[in-house]
């Protein structure tokens, strides 16, 4: 009976998984738009004409975020396709296209490059706010838009770029393109885009086939996770990488960003134990976050959540969420990885490290409101950890 039930669960899960992976449809729809001259980008000819950009294993089955491993010439990449932006799907027994929605409708024919530049600037201002270096950011976006580097932006290139600008992760990748913690943008076609695939290991170093995960109780899974972590000095180095990433997106040249998914699965590390942001879909510009939250209806604080763990308070009189995040990135990062960092820490360090982590977790309000305290706690943690590992081979 156990074998029968187990086989049935595996079959149902697998059939659902394969049904929701729509790589062929994704490629077909994008290439149809490309062949009609609606969109263009550096990945279009490789995807649609040369067939040198290949879809590999399906990593995410969400209709609005199809993710695949990919191969593009000499590059190993990750292909991301926003399938539900092109077709509206109804999820039931089958995944059926119900109606086509307008996409790649901006900018319209006859729009000048200057007008497009103004559109981009206005859109970015709404996302990152007035404090950011908008002129430099606009220049970076226009450089990405000129996919064939001929010094001109065609209408199909502009349409692709405008569609990409609606995606949180693309903006983050462009802003942090010179940093090591996020993957580089390799190319795009419409709103399908390819980022480099950085070989990485999950933070807990344990990855079982999903059928086995179904049968392991949550408590036992947590304990098993802890058994498969790197040595403590290496965990400290990984955590320092996370602190550096938080520094990069906190009041940077191009505004502040909120990391709204601090789960361990969002991060990984390389063979040198350098942190990598594996999934940047829930990293959002703080200004865009505020605008989204004040439009959200609520009955209590539990309704005011963006992504996984960015929370605000509910104004019960107005039944609207407030704009300010209750905990900054740093506090949520310390809370998420507290046990990860404390387990195996040197005995003489345990008390001081725990004290600093709890001080970090106690940070409230937006980082902007408590900038000095935020910076002090972050620097103290980095200094404490680095002093412990700087002389070791593991670091």
mmCIF file of C-alpha atoms in Angstrom:
data_model
loop_
_atom_site.group_PDB
_atom_site.id
_atom_site.type_symbol
_atom_site.label_atom_id
_atom_site.label_comp_id
_atom_site.label_asym_id
_atom_site.label_seq_id
_atom_site.Cartn_x
_atom_site.Cartn_y
_atom_site.Cartn_z
ATOM 1 C CA UNK A 1 0.000 0.000 0.000
ATOM 2 C CA UNK A 2 2.862 2.393 0.871
ATOM 3 C CA UNK A 3 4.533 1.692 -2.497
ATOM 4 C CA UNK A 4 1.230 2.261 -4.322
ATOM 5 C CA UNK A 5 0.429 5.539 -2.523
ATOM 6 C CA UNK A 6 4.019 6.756 -2.884
ATOM 7 C CA UNK A 7 4.045 5.981 -6.606
ATOM 8 C CA UNK A 8 0.730 7.772 -7.073
ATOM 9 C CA UNK A 9 1.958 10.915 -5.263
ATOM 10 C CA UNK A 10 5.148 10.967 -7.338
ATOM 11 C CA UNK A 11 3.162 10.502 -10.568
ATOM 12 C CA UNK A 12 0.689 13.298 -9.762
ATOM 13 C CA UNK A 13 3.451 15.694 -8.709
ATOM 14 C CA UNK A 14 5.554 14.893 -11.775
ATOM 15 C CA UNK A 15 2.674 15.184 -14.246
ATOM 16 C CA UNK A 16 1.667 18.544 -12.736
ATOM 17 C CA UNK A 17 5.289 19.706 -12.901
ATOM 18 C CA UNK A 18 5.721 18.759 -16.578
ATOM 19 C CA UNK A 19 2.336 20.243 -17.493
ATOM 20 C CA UNK A 20 3.266 23.598 -16.001
ATOM 21 C CA UNK A 21 6.675 23.801 -17.710
ATOM 22 C CA UNK A 22 5.818 25.715 -20.881
ATOM 23 C CA UNK A 23 9.211 26.359 -22.470
ATOM 24 C CA UNK A 24 8.041 25.466 -25.968
ATOM 25 C CA UNK A 25 5.085 27.868 -25.770
ATOM 26 C CA UNK A 26 7.287 30.570 -24.301
ATOM 27 C CA UNK A 27 9.765 30.304 -27.183
ATOM 28 C CA UNK A 28 6.974 30.106 -29.760
ATOM 29 C CA UNK A 29 5.237 33.284 -28.547
ATOM 30 C CA UNK A 30 8.448 35.312 -28.236
ATOM 31 C CA UNK A 31 9.697 34.196 -31.661
ATOM 32 C CA UNK A 32 6.346 35.031 -33.263
ATOM 33 C CA UNK A 33 6.626 38.592 -31.923
ATOM 34 C CA UNK A 34 10.232 38.771 -33.149
ATOM 35 C CA UNK A 35 9.376 37.505 -36.641
ATOM 36 C CA UNK A 36 6.685 40.203 -36.912
ATOM 37 C CA UNK A 37 9.220 42.894 -35.989
ATOM 38 C CA UNK A 38 7.471 43.777 -32.734
ATOM 39 C CA UNK A 39 10.460 43.078 -30.472
ATOM 40 C CA UNK A 40 14.226 42.742 -30.802
ATOM 41 C CA UNK A 41 17.205 42.052 -28.582
ATOM 42 C CA UNK A 42 20.610 40.361 -28.488
ATOM 43 C CA UNK A 43 19.087 36.949 -27.733
ATOM 44 C CA UNK A 44 16.421 37.002 -30.468
ATOM 45 C CA UNK A 45 18.385 35.651 -33.429
ATOM 46 C CA UNK A 46 20.074 32.994 -31.272
ATOM 47 C CA UNK A 47 16.698 31.872 -29.918
ATOM 48 C CA UNK A 48 14.590 32.060 -33.056
ATOM 49 C CA UNK A 49 16.903 31.750 -36.081
ATOM 50 C CA UNK A 50 20.194 30.106 -35.142
ATOM 51 C CA UNK A 51 18.786 27.861 -32.393
ATOM 52 C CA UNK A 52 21.985 28.407 -30.399
ATOM 53 C CA UNK A 53 20.059 29.386 -27.258
ATOM 54 C CA UNK A 54 18.651 26.212 -25.727
ATOM 55 C CA UNK A 55 16.036 25.684 -23.035
ATOM 56 C CA UNK A 56 17.191 23.114 -20.485
ATOM 57 C CA UNK A 57 15.736 21.893 -17.200
ATOM 58 C CA UNK A 58 12.654 23.624 -15.810
ATOM 59 C CA UNK A 59 13.437 25.332 -12.472
ATOM 60 C CA UNK A 60 10.175 27.205 -11.824
ATOM 61 C CA UNK A 61 6.690 26.285 -13.007
ATOM 62 C CA UNK A 62 4.903 29.511 -12.082
ATOM 63 C CA UNK A 63 3.048 30.868 -15.150
ATOM 64 C CA UNK A 64 4.247 34.410 -14.488
ATOM 65 C CA UNK A 65 7.833 33.309 -14.000
ATOM 66 C CA UNK A 66 8.999 30.361 -16.056
ATOM 67 C CA UNK A 67 12.656 29.671 -15.244
ATOM 68 C CA UNK A 68 14.926 27.233 -17.114
ATOM 69 C CA UNK A 69 18.554 26.335 -17.233
ATOM 70 C CA UNK A 70 19.940 27.309 -20.609
ATOM 71 C CA UNK A 71 22.945 27.106 -22.875
ATOM 72 C CA UNK A 72 23.946 29.990 -25.138
ATOM 73 C CA UNK A 73 27.137 29.422 -27.063
ATOM 74 C CA UNK A 74 29.933 29.211 -24.498
ATOM 75 C CA UNK A 75 27.727 30.529 -21.690
ATOM 76 C CA UNK A 76 25.674 28.570 -19.187
ATOM 77 C CA UNK A 77 22.677 30.712 -18.383
ATOM 78 C CA UNK A 78 19.303 30.873 -16.700
ATOM 79 C CA UNK A 79 16.387 31.748 -18.999
ATOM 80 C CA UNK A 80 13.428 33.606 -17.507
ATOM 81 C CA UNK A 81 10.161 34.013 -19.383
ATOM 82 C CA UNK A 82 7.096 35.955 -18.197
ATOM 83 C CA UNK A 83 4.564 33.669 -19.860
ATOM 84 C CA UNK A 84 1.423 35.042 -18.196
ATOM 85 C CA UNK A 85 2.336 38.565 -19.321
ATOM 86 C CA UNK A 86 1.740 37.405 -22.885
ATOM 87 C CA UNK A 87 -1.174 35.047 -22.361
ATOM 88 C CA UNK A 88 -3.636 35.000 -19.487
ATOM 89 C CA UNK A 89 -3.871 31.474 -18.102
ATOM 90 C CA UNK A 90 -6.524 29.880 -16.000
ATOM 91 C CA UNK A 91 -5.136 27.266 -13.621
ATOM 92 C CA UNK A 92 -7.457 24.324 -13.243
ATOM 93 C CA UNK A 93 -7.234 20.805 -14.514
ATOM 94 C CA UNK A 94 -5.440 22.210 -17.526
ATOM 95 C CA UNK A 95 -3.352 25.266 -18.202
ATOM 96 C CA UNK A 96 -5.264 26.930 -21.022
ATOM 97 C CA UNK A 97 -4.715 30.236 -22.795
ATOM 98 C CA UNK A 98 -7.898 32.253 -22.297
ATOM 99 C CA UNK A 99 -7.231 35.629 -23.820
ATOM 100 C CA UNK A 100 -4.381 37.637 -25.239
ATOM 101 C CA UNK A 101 -3.448 40.784 -23.374
ATOM 102 C CA UNK A 102 -1.697 43.857 -24.661
ATOM 103 C CA UNK A 103 2.058 43.600 -24.315
ATOM 104 C CA UNK A 104 4.883 45.368 -26.114
ATOM 105 C CA UNK A 105 2.427 48.205 -26.782
ATOM 106 C CA UNK A 106 4.858 50.893 -25.594
ATOM 107 C CA UNK A 107 6.469 52.951 -26.924
ATOM 108 C CA UNK A 108 4.202 53.507 -29.919
ATOM 109 C CA UNK A 109 5.325 54.065 -33.494
ATOM 110 C CA UNK A 110 6.557 57.612 -34.040
ATOM 111 C CA UNK A 111 8.022 57.994 -30.551
ATOM 112 C CA UNK A 112 11.359 59.796 -30.728
ATOM 113 C CA UNK A 113 14.446 58.629 -28.834
ATOM 114 C CA UNK A 114 14.198 61.753 -26.655
ATOM 115 C CA UNK A 115 10.585 60.965 -25.830
ATOM 116 C CA UNK A 116 11.535 57.363 -25.010
ATOM 117 C CA UNK A 117 14.319 58.668 -22.785
ATOM 118 C CA UNK A 118 11.757 60.810 -20.930
ATOM 119 C CA UNK A 119 9.472 57.771 -20.546
ATOM 120 C CA UNK A 120 12.327 55.745 -19.057
ATOM 121 C CA UNK A 121 13.342 58.580 -16.716
ATOM 122 C CA UNK A 122 9.767 59.063 -15.497
ATOM 123 C CA UNK A 123 9.312 55.333 -14.921
ATOM 124 C CA UNK A 124 12.606 55.015 -13.026
ATOM 125 C CA UNK A 125 11.852 58.102 -10.933
ATOM 126 C CA UNK A 126 8.614 56.461 -9.787
ATOM 127 C CA UNK A 127 10.525 53.280 -8.920
ATOM 128 C CA UNK A 128 13.707 54.527 -7.262
ATOM 129 C CA UNK A 129 12.725 58.051 -6.187
ATOM 130 C CA UNK A 130 14.275 61.454 -6.715
ATOM 131 C CA UNK A 131 17.368 60.838 -4.570
ATOM 132 C CA UNK A 132 18.844 58.381 -7.064
ATOM 133 C CA UNK A 133 21.289 59.377 -9.794
ATOM 134 C CA UNK A 134 18.614 59.219 -12.477
ATOM 135 C CA UNK A 135 20.668 60.529 -15.401
ATOM 136 C CA UNK A 136 23.320 57.818 -14.974
ATOM 137 C CA UNK A 137 20.676 55.126 -14.502
ATOM 138 C CA UNK A 138 18.816 56.216 -17.642
ATOM 139 C CA UNK A 139 22.096 56.110 -19.588
ATOM 140 C CA UNK A 140 22.732 52.562 -18.377
ATOM 141 C CA UNK A 141 19.235 51.468 -19.421
ATOM 142 C CA UNK A 142 19.613 53.052 -22.874
ATOM 143 C CA UNK A 143 22.952 51.289 -23.286
ATOM 144 C CA UNK A 144 21.187 47.975 -22.569
ATOM 145 C CA UNK A 145 18.401 48.944 -25.009
ATOM 146 C CA UNK A 146 20.894 49.410 -27.863
ATOM 147 C CA UNK A 147 21.307 45.664 -28.120
ATOM 148 C CA UNK A 148 23.305 45.605 -31.368
ATOM 149 C CA UNK A 149 25.504 48.539 -30.239
ATOM 150 C CA UNK A 150 24.974 50.510 -33.448
ATOM 151 C CA UNK A 151 24.386 53.765 -31.576
ATOM 152 C CA UNK A 152 20.656 53.771 -32.367
ATOM 153 C CA UNK A 153 17.607 52.390 -30.538
ATOM 154 C CA UNK A 154 15.023 50.863 -32.850
ATOM 155 C CA UNK A 155 11.327 50.654 -31.980
ATOM 156 C CA UNK A 156 11.500 46.831 -31.393
ATOM 157 C CA UNK A 157 14.512 47.339 -29.094
ATOM 158 C CA UNK A 158 12.629 50.047 -27.213
ATOM 159 C CA UNK A 159 9.546 47.828 -26.805
ATOM 160 C CA UNK A 160 11.674 44.996 -25.387
ATOM 161 C CA UNK A 161 13.447 47.361 -23.000
ATOM 162 C CA UNK A 162 10.194 48.866 -21.766
ATOM 163 C CA UNK A 163 8.810 45.387 -21.029
ATOM 164 C CA UNK A 164 11.996 44.461 -19.136
ATOM 165 C CA UNK A 165 11.812 47.635 -17.035
ATOM 166 C CA UNK A 166 8.580 46.340 -15.489
ATOM 167 C CA UNK A 167 10.538 43.466 -13.892
ATOM 168 C CA UNK A 168 12.218 43.984 -10.504
ATOM 169 C CA UNK A 169 15.104 41.606 -11.093
ATOM 170 C CA UNK A 170 16.234 43.183 -14.363
ATOM 171 C CA UNK A 171 16.532 46.622 -12.787
ATOM 172 C CA UNK A 172 18.523 45.144 -9.901
ATOM 173 C CA UNK A 173 20.881 43.279 -12.266
ATOM 174 C CA UNK A 174 21.541 46.486 -14.229
ATOM 175 C CA UNK A 175 22.125 48.532 -11.049
ATOM 176 C CA UNK A 176 24.518 45.946 -9.563
ATOM 177 C CA UNK A 177 26.181 44.856 -12.815
ATOM 178 C CA UNK A 178 29.665 45.719 -11.515
ATOM 179 C CA UNK A 179 29.227 43.812 -8.255
ATOM 180 C CA UNK A 180 29.892 40.131 -7.638
ATOM 181 C CA UNK A 181 26.819 39.163 -5.637
ATOM 182 C CA UNK A 182 24.307 39.160 -8.514
ATOM 183 C CA UNK A 183 24.427 37.392 -11.918
ATOM 184 C CA UNK A 184 25.153 39.398 -15.083
ATOM 185 C CA UNK A 185 22.500 40.018 -17.740
ATOM 186 C CA UNK A 186 23.607 38.104 -20.858
ATOM 187 C CA UNK A 187 20.822 39.106 -23.208
ATOM 188 C CA UNK A 188 17.100 39.416 -23.846
ATOM 189 C CA UNK A 189 14.355 39.126 -26.426
ATOM 190 C CA UNK A 190 11.158 40.911 -25.528
ATOM 191 C CA UNK A 191 10.664 40.286 -21.820
ATOM 192 C CA UNK A 192 12.438 36.938 -21.993
ATOM 193 C CA UNK A 193 15.904 37.442 -20.557
ATOM 194 C CA UNK A 194 19.012 35.396 -19.857
ATOM 195 C CA UNK A 195 21.307 35.843 -16.859
ATOM 196 C CA UNK A 196 24.545 33.997 -16.243
ATOM 197 C CA UNK A 197 24.266 30.757 -14.327
ATOM 198 C CA UNK A 198 26.717 30.906 -11.465
ATOM 199 C CA UNK A 199 27.592 27.467 -10.105
ATOM 200 C CA UNK A 200 26.505 27.583 -6.492
ATOM 201 C CA UNK A 201 25.676 25.428 -3.501
ATOM 202 C CA UNK A 202 22.542 25.999 -1.360
ATOM 203 C CA UNK A 203 23.318 27.662 1.976
ATOM 204 C CA UNK A 204 22.637 24.407 3.792
ATOM 205 C CA UNK A 205 24.423 22.296 1.222
ATOM 206 C CA UNK A 206 21.687 19.666 1.118
ATOM 207 C CA UNK A 207 19.518 19.164 -1.946
ATOM 208 C CA UNK A 208 17.416 16.013 -2.168
ATOM 209 C CA UNK A 209 15.133 14.948 -5.033
ATOM 210 C CA UNK A 210 11.695 16.458 -4.473
ATOM 211 C CA UNK A 211 9.911 13.070 -4.068
ATOM 212 C CA UNK A 212 12.108 12.417 -0.984
ATOM 213 C CA UNK A 213 11.367 15.882 0.425
ATOM 214 C CA UNK A 214 7.637 15.031 0.490
ATOM 215 C CA UNK A 215 8.207 12.296 3.065
ATOM 216 C CA UNK A 216 10.584 14.081 5.470
ATOM 217 C CA UNK A 217 8.923 15.905 8.426
ATOM 218 C CA UNK A 218 9.694 19.628 8.666
ATOM 219 C CA UNK A 219 11.464 19.372 12.042
ATOM 220 C CA UNK A 220 13.700 16.547 10.866
ATOM 221 C CA UNK A 221 14.418 18.458 7.648
ATOM 222 C CA UNK A 222 15.615 21.490 9.662
ATOM 223 C CA UNK A 223 17.989 19.336 11.681
ATOM 224 C CA UNK A 224 19.304 17.644 8.544
ATOM 225 C CA UNK A 225 19.880 21.081 7.015
ATOM 226 C CA UNK A 226 22.194 22.018 9.859
ATOM 227 C CA UNK A 227 24.250 18.829 9.424
ATOM 228 C CA UNK A 228 25.172 19.799 5.866
ATOM 229 C CA UNK A 229 26.454 23.342 6.360
ATOM 230 C CA UNK A 230 30.061 24.424 5.690
ATOM 231 C CA UNK A 231 32.580 24.927 8.497
ATOM 232 C CA UNK A 232 31.905 27.945 10.700
ATOM 233 C CA UNK A 233 34.616 30.237 9.225
ATOM 234 C CA UNK A 234 33.123 29.608 5.784
ATOM 235 C CA UNK A 235 29.613 30.333 7.043
ATOM 236 C CA UNK A 236 30.960 33.585 8.504
ATOM 237 C CA UNK A 237 32.418 34.519 5.111
ATOM 238 C CA UNK A 238 29.083 33.774 3.411
ATOM 239 C CA UNK A 239 27.268 35.964 5.958
ATOM 240 C CA UNK A 240 29.776 38.794 5.394
ATOM 241 C CA UNK A 241 28.875 38.542 1.695
ATOM 242 C CA UNK A 242 25.202 39.021 2.599
ATOM 243 C CA UNK A 243 26.093 42.089 4.691
ATOM 244 C CA UNK A 244 28.013 43.507 1.709
ATOM 245 C CA UNK A 245 25.026 42.924 -0.586
ATOM 246 C CA UNK A 246 22.777 44.745 1.903
ATOM 247 C CA UNK A 247 25.277 47.632 1.913
ATOM 248 C CA UNK A 248 25.211 47.770 -1.897
ATOM 249 C CA UNK A 249 21.442 48.178 -2.066
ATOM 250 C CA UNK A 250 21.101 50.471 0.950
ATOM 251 C CA UNK A 251 21.147 54.121 -0.169
ATOM 252 C CA UNK A 252 23.269 53.297 -3.204
ATOM 253 C CA UNK A 253 23.878 55.545 -6.179
ATOM 254 C CA UNK A 254 20.602 54.412 -7.716
ATOM 255 C CA UNK A 255 18.373 54.461 -4.649
ATOM 256 C CA UNK A 256 17.451 51.894 -1.998
ATOM 257 C CA UNK A 257 16.107 48.395 -2.581
ATOM 258 C CA UNK A 258 14.257 46.012 -0.272
ATOM 259 C CA UNK A 259 14.983 42.293 -0.251
ATOM 260 C CA UNK A 260 11.553 40.787 0.312
ATOM 261 C CA UNK A 261 12.543 37.134 0.437
ATOM 262 C CA UNK A 262 15.194 36.269 3.023
ATOM 263 C CA UNK A 263 14.635 32.521 2.866
ATOM 264 C CA UNK A 264 17.785 30.429 2.585
ATOM 265 C CA UNK A 265 16.730 29.237 -0.888
ATOM 266 C CA UNK A 266 17.169 32.793 -2.201
ATOM 267 C CA UNK A 267 20.928 32.588 -1.675
ATOM 268 C CA UNK A 268 23.805 30.286 -2.481
ATOM 269 C CA UNK A 269 27.568 30.362 -2.476
ATOM 270 C CA UNK A 270 30.402 29.565 -4.879
ATOM 271 C CA UNK A 271 33.273 27.135 -4.383
ATOM 272 C CA UNK A 272 35.184 30.061 -2.852
ATOM 273 C CA UNK A 273 32.305 30.582 -0.383
ATOM 274 C CA UNK A 274 31.319 33.926 -1.868
ATOM 275 C CA UNK A 275 27.610 34.697 -1.488
ATOM 276 C CA UNK A 276 25.412 34.789 -4.582
ATOM 277 C CA UNK A 277 21.851 36.078 -4.875
ATOM 278 C CA UNK A 278 20.225 33.165 -6.698
ATOM 279 C CA UNK A 279 16.723 34.622 -7.024
ATOM 280 C CA UNK A 280 16.294 38.399 -7.281
ATOM 281 C CA UNK A 281 12.615 38.488 -8.276
ATOM 282 C CA UNK A 282 11.541 39.805 -4.874
ATOM 283 C CA UNK A 283 14.130 42.562 -4.581
ATOM 284 C CA UNK A 284 12.152 45.737 -5.159
ATOM 285 C CA UNK A 285 13.025 49.429 -5.257
ATOM 286 C CA UNK A 286 11.932 50.975 -1.943
ATOM 287 C CA UNK A 287 9.976 53.770 -3.608
ATOM 288 C CA UNK A 288 8.047 51.287 -5.754
ATOM 289 C CA UNK A 289 7.376 49.211 -2.631
ATOM 290 C CA UNK A 290 5.866 52.207 -0.826
ATOM 291 C CA UNK A 291 3.609 53.065 -3.764
ATOM 292 C CA UNK A 292 2.404 49.476 -4.008
ATOM 293 C CA UNK A 293 1.671 49.156 -0.294
ATOM 294 C CA UNK A 294 -0.402 52.329 0.133
ATOM 295 C CA UNK A 295 -2.748 51.053 -2.584
ATOM 296 C CA UNK A 296 -3.248 47.719 -0.825
ATOM 297 C CA UNK A 297 -6.521 47.142 1.048
ATOM 298 C CA UNK A 298 -6.185 45.618 4.522
ATOM 299 C CA UNK A 299 -8.182 44.526 7.560
ATOM 300 C CA UNK A 300 -5.182 43.868 9.818
ATOM 301 C CA UNK A 301 -1.372 43.873 9.698
ATOM 302 C CA UNK A 302 -1.295 40.368 8.244
ATOM 303 C CA UNK A 303 -2.685 41.726 4.964
ATOM 304 C CA UNK A 304 0.262 44.103 4.511
ATOM 305 C CA UNK A 305 2.953 41.770 3.197
ATOM 306 C CA UNK A 306 4.989 42.164 0.017
ATOM 307 C CA UNK A 307 6.823 39.125 -1.300
ATOM 308 C CA UNK A 308 7.632 36.799 1.594
ATOM 309 C CA UNK A 309 8.677 39.012 4.498
ATOM 310 C CA UNK A 310 8.477 42.759 3.744
ATOM 311 C CA UNK A 311 5.737 43.970 6.082
ATOM 312 C CA UNK A 312 4.055 47.267 6.882
ATOM 313 C CA UNK A 313 1.280 48.168 9.313
ATOM 314 C CA UNK A 314 -2.421 48.383 8.502
ATOM 315 C CA UNK A 315 -4.172 51.722 8.990
ATOM 316 C CA UNK A 316 -7.466 50.273 10.239
ATOM 317 C CA UNK A 317 -9.277 53.613 9.953
ATOM 318 C CA UNK A 318 -8.464 53.896 6.230
ATOM 319 C CA UNK A 319 -8.233 50.142 5.568
ATOM 320 C CA UNK A 320 -5.007 50.802 3.712
ATOM 321 C CA UNK A 321 -1.485 49.559 4.338
ATOM 322 C CA UNK A 322 1.072 52.149 5.435
ATOM 323 C CA UNK A 323 4.141 52.837 3.317
ATOM 324 C CA UNK A 324 7.060 52.257 5.703
ATOM 325 C CA UNK A 325 8.510 48.756 6.043
ATOM 326 C CA UNK A 326 8.540 47.619 9.673
ATOM 327 C CA UNK A 327 11.977 45.979 9.496
ATOM 328 C CA UNK A 328 14.913 46.914 7.255
ATOM 329 C CA UNK A 329 16.849 44.372 5.183
ATOM 330 C CA UNK A 330 19.546 44.016 7.830
ATOM 331 C CA UNK A 331 17.149 43.041 10.647
ATOM 332 C CA UNK A 332 15.396 40.430 8.508
ATOM 333 C CA UNK A 333 18.730 39.004 7.277
ATOM 334 C CA UNK A 334 19.965 38.602 10.870
ATOM 335 C CA UNK A 335 16.707 36.919 11.870
ATOM 336 C CA UNK A 336 16.714 34.548 8.915
ATOM 337 C CA UNK A 337 20.325 33.374 9.336
ATOM 338 C CA UNK A 338 20.783 33.685 13.119
ATOM 339 C CA UNK A 339 20.755 29.912 13.748
ATOM 340 C CA UNK A 340 22.889 29.323 10.646
ATOM 341 C CA UNK A 341 25.622 31.591 11.998
ATOM 342 C CA UNK A 342 25.433 30.675 15.704
ATOM 343 C CA UNK A 343 25.658 26.913 15.177
ATOM 344 C CA UNK A 344 29.306 25.887 15.386
ATOM 345 C CA UNK A 345 30.568 29.367 16.328
ATOM 346 C CA UNK A 346 33.691 29.422 18.565
ATOM 347 C CA UNK A 347 32.757 29.217 22.256
ATOM 348 C CA UNK A 348 34.533 32.460 23.157
ATOM 349 C CA UNK A 349 32.559 34.268 20.421
ATOM 350 C CA UNK A 350 29.072 32.871 21.075
ATOM 351 C CA UNK A 351 27.904 35.414 23.641
ATOM 352 C CA UNK A 352 29.094 38.539 21.785
ATOM 353 C CA UNK A 353 27.875 37.256 18.413
ATOM 354 C CA UNK A 354 24.431 36.410 19.805
ATOM 355 C CA UNK A 355 24.219 39.841 21.453
ATOM 356 C CA UNK A 356 25.024 41.621 18.178
ATOM 357 C CA UNK A 357 22.613 39.474 16.163
ATOM 358 C CA UNK A 358 19.746 40.241 18.546
ATOM 359 C CA UNK A 359 20.596 43.963 18.398
ATOM 360 C CA UNK A 360 20.492 43.638 14.617
ATOM 361 C CA UNK A 361 17.111 41.843 14.700
ATOM 362 C CA UNK A 362 15.706 44.601 16.942
ATOM 363 C CA UNK A 363 16.102 47.275 14.238
ATOM 364 C CA UNK A 364 12.693 48.740 13.398
ATOM 365 C CA UNK A 365 11.380 51.057 10.707
ATOM 366 C CA UNK A 366 13.021 51.850 7.400
ATOM 367 C CA UNK A 367 16.799 52.017 7.249
ATOM 368 C CA UNK A 368 16.508 55.655 6.187
ATOM 369 C CA UNK A 369 14.961 56.575 9.543
ATOM 370 C CA UNK A 370 17.804 55.023 11.518
ATOM 371 C CA UNK A 371 20.714 55.272 9.119
ATOM 372 C CA UNK A 372 23.472 55.732 11.726
ATOM 373 C CA UNK A 373 22.325 52.829 13.919
ATOM 374 C CA UNK A 374 21.898 50.622 10.848
ATOM 375 C CA UNK A 375 25.429 51.373 9.619
ATOM 376 C CA UNK A 376 26.934 50.926 13.089
ATOM 377 C CA UNK A 377 25.367 47.490 13.643
ATOM 378 C CA UNK A 378 26.286 46.324 10.141
ATOM 379 C CA UNK A 379 29.917 47.443 10.494
ATOM 380 C CA UNK A 380 30.218 45.950 13.990
ATOM 381 C CA UNK A 381 29.010 42.569 12.734
ATOM 382 C CA UNK A 382 31.380 42.620 9.763
ATOM 383 C CA UNK A 383 34.325 43.587 11.963
ATOM 384 C CA UNK A 384 33.552 40.915 14.572
ATOM 385 C CA UNK A 385 33.282 38.150 11.975
ATOM 386 C CA UNK A 386 36.234 39.246 9.882
ATOM 387 C CA UNK A 387 38.555 39.377 12.913
ATOM 388 C CA UNK A 388 37.707 35.747 13.604
ATOM 389 C CA UNK A 389 38.297 34.396 10.108
ATOM 390 C CA UNK A 390 40.856 36.684 8.436
ATOM 391 C CA UNK A 391 43.775 34.539 9.630
ATOM 392 C CA UNK A 392 42.216 31.176 8.668
ATOM 393 C CA UNK A 393 42.648 29.209 5.464
ATOM 394 C CA UNK A 394 38.863 28.723 5.266
ATOM 395 C CA UNK A 395 38.316 32.450 4.735
#
